[in-house]
mmCIF file of C-alpha atoms in Angstrom:
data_model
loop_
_atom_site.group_PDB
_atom_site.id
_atom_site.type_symbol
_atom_site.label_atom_id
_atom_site.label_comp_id
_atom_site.label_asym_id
_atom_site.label_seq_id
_atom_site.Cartn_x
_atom_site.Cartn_y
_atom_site.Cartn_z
ATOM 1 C CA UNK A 1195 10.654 62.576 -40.246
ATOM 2 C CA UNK A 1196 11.191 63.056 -36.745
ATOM 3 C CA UNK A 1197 12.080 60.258 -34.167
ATOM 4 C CA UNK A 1198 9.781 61.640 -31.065
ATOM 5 C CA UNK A 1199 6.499 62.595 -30.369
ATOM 6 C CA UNK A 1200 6.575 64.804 -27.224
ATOM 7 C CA UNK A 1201 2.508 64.845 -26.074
ATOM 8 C CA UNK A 1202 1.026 67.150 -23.616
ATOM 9 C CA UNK A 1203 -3.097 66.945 -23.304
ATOM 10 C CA UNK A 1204 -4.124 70.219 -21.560
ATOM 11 C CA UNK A 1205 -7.202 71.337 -19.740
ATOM 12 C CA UNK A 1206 -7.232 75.039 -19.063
ATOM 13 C CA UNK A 1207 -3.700 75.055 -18.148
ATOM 14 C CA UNK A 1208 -2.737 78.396 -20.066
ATOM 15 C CA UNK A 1209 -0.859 79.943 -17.195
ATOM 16 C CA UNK A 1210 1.276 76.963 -16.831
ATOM 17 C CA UNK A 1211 1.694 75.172 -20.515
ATOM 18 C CA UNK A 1212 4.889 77.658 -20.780
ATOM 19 C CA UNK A 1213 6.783 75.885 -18.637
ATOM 20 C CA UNK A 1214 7.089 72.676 -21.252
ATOM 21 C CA UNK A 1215 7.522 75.246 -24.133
ATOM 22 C CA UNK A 1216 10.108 77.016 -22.541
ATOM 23 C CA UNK A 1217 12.033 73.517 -21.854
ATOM 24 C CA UNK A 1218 11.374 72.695 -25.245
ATOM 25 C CA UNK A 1219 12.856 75.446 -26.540
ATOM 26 C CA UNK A 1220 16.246 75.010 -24.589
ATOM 27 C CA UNK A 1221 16.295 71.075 -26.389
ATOM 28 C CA UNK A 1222 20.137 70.193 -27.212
ATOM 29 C CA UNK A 1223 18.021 67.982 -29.904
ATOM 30 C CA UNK A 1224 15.165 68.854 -32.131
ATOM 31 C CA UNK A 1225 14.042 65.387 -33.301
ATOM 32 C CA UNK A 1226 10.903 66.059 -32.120
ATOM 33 C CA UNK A 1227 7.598 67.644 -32.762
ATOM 34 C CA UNK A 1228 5.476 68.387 -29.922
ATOM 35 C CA UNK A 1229 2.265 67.342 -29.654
ATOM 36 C CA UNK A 1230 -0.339 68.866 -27.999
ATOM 37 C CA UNK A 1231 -4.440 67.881 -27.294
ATOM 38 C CA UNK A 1232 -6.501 70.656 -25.532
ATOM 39 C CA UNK A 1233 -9.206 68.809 -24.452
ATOM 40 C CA UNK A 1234 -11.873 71.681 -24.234
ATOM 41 C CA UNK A 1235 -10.230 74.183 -22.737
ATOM 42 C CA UNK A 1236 -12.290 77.499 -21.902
ATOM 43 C CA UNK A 1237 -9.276 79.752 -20.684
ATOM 44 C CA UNK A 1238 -6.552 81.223 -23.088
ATOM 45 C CA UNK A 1239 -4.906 78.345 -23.944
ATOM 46 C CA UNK A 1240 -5.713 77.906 -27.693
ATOM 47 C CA UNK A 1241 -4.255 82.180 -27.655
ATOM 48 C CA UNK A 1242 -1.061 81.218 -25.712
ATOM 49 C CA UNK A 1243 -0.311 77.728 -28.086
ATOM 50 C CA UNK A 1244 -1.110 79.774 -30.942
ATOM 51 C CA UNK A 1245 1.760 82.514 -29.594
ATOM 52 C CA UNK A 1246 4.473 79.826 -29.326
ATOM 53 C CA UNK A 1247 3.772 78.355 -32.745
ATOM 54 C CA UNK A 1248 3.604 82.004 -34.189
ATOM 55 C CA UNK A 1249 7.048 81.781 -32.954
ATOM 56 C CA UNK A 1250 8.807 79.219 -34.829
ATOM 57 C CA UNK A 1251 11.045 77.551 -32.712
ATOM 58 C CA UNK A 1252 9.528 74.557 -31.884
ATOM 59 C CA UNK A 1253 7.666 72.373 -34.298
ATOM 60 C CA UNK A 1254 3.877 72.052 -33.047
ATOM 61 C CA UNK A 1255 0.710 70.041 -33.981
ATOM 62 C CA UNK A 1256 -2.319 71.563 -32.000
ATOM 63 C CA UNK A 1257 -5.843 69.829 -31.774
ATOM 64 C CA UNK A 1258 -8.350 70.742 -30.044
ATOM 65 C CA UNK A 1259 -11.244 68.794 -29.262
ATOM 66 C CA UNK A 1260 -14.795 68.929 -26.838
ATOM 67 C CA UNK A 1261 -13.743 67.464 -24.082
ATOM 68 C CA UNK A 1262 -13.569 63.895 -23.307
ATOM 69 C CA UNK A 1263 -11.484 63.565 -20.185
ATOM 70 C CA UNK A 1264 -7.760 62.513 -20.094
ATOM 71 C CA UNK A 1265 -7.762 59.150 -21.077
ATOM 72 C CA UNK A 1266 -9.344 60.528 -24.806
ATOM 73 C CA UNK A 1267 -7.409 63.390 -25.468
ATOM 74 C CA UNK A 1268 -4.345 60.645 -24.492
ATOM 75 C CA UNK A 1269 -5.761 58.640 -26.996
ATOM 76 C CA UNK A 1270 -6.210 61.559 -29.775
ATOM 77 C CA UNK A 1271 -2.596 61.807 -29.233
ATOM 78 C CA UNK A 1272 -1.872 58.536 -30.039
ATOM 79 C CA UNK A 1273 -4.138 58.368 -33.073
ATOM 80 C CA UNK A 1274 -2.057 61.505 -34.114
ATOM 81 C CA UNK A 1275 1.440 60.572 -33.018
ATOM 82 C CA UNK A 1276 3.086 60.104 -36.166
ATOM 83 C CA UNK A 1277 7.167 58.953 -35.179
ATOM 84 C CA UNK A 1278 8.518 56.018 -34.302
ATOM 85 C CA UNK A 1279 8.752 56.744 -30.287
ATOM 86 C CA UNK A 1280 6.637 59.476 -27.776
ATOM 87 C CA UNK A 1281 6.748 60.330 -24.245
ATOM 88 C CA UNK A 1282 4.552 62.160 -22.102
ATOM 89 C CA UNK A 1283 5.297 65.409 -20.397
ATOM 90 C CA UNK A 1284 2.237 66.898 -18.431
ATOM 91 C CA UNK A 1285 1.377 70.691 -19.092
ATOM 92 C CA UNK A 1286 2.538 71.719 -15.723
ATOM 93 C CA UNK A 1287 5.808 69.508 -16.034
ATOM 94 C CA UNK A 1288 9.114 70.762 -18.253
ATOM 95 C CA UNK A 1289 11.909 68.758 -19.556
ATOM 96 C CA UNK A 1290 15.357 68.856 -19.076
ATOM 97 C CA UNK A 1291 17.835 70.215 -21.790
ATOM 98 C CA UNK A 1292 18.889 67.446 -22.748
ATOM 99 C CA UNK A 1293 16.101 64.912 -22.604
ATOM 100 C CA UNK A 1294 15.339 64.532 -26.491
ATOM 101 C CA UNK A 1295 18.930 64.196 -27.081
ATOM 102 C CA UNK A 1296 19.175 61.337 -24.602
ATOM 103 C CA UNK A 1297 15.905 59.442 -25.488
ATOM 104 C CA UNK A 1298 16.732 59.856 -29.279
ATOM 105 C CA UNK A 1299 20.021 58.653 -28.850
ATOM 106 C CA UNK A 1300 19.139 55.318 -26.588
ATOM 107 C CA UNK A 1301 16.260 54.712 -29.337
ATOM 108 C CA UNK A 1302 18.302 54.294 -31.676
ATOM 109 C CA UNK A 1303 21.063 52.189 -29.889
ATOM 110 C CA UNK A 1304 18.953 49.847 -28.921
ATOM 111 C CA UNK A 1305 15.664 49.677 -31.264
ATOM 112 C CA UNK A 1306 15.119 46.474 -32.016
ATOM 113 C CA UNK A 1307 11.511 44.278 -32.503
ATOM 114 C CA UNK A 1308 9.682 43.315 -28.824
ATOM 115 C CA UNK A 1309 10.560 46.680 -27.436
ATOM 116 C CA UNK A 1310 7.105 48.113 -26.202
ATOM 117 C CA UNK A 1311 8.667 50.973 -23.967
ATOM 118 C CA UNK A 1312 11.294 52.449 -21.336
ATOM 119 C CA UNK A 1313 11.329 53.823 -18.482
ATOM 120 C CA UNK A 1314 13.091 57.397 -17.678
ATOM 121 C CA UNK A 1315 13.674 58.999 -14.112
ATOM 122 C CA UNK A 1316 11.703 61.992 -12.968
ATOM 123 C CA UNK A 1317 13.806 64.738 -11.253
ATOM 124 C CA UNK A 1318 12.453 67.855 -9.428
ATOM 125 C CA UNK A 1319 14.366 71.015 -9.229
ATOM 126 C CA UNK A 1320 16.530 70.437 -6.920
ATOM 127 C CA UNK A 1321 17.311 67.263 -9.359
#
């Protein structure tokens, strides 16, 4: 079973979503499934998802659902969510190449009962 959840909730975002895939992809780490809620899209975006998990190289759930606003696809996602940790990474967003590795890693140093969450800096691209 994987450690992380990585959830995106979408809204016709299909000419953006690649951004996250493609920084999934580059993961030094691949304790994580990726978890994505298309809340009613009416672009491509069900076509393009479909495209990256034709590919293979990153494991994918897909739901989609009418629409019900961000707060319920969030909560979709967390009915779904199905490892011990998640995160959030917006459709227009991307992590960096090493972000699994390092959330993975300080799970599991310092799991422990009355942990609820931590916090992680944002960077931008010129970091």
């Amino acid at each position: 079973m994987k450690t992380l959840t990585v959830i995106t909730t979408t809204y016709n975002r299909a000419y953006c979503i690649h951004q996250v895939y493609e920084s999934l992809k580059r993961q030094t780490c691949d304790d994580f499934v990726w978890l994505i809620v298309d809340d009613g899209s009416a672009d491509n975006t069900e076509e393009v998802v479909k495209g990256f998990i034709a590919e293979g190289k990153v494991e994918i759930t897909y739901i989609k659902q009418k629409n019900a606003g961000m707060h319920g696809a969030r909560n979709t996602a967390y009915d779904n969510a199905a490892t011990e940790i998640n995160t959030i990474i917006d459709d227009d967003d991307y992590m960096t190449d090493d972000a699994v590795e390092k959330i993975t890693a300080f799970w599991k140093a310092n799991k422990r009962d009355g942990i609820a969450g931590f916090v992680c800096y944002n960077v931008d691209l010129k970091g």
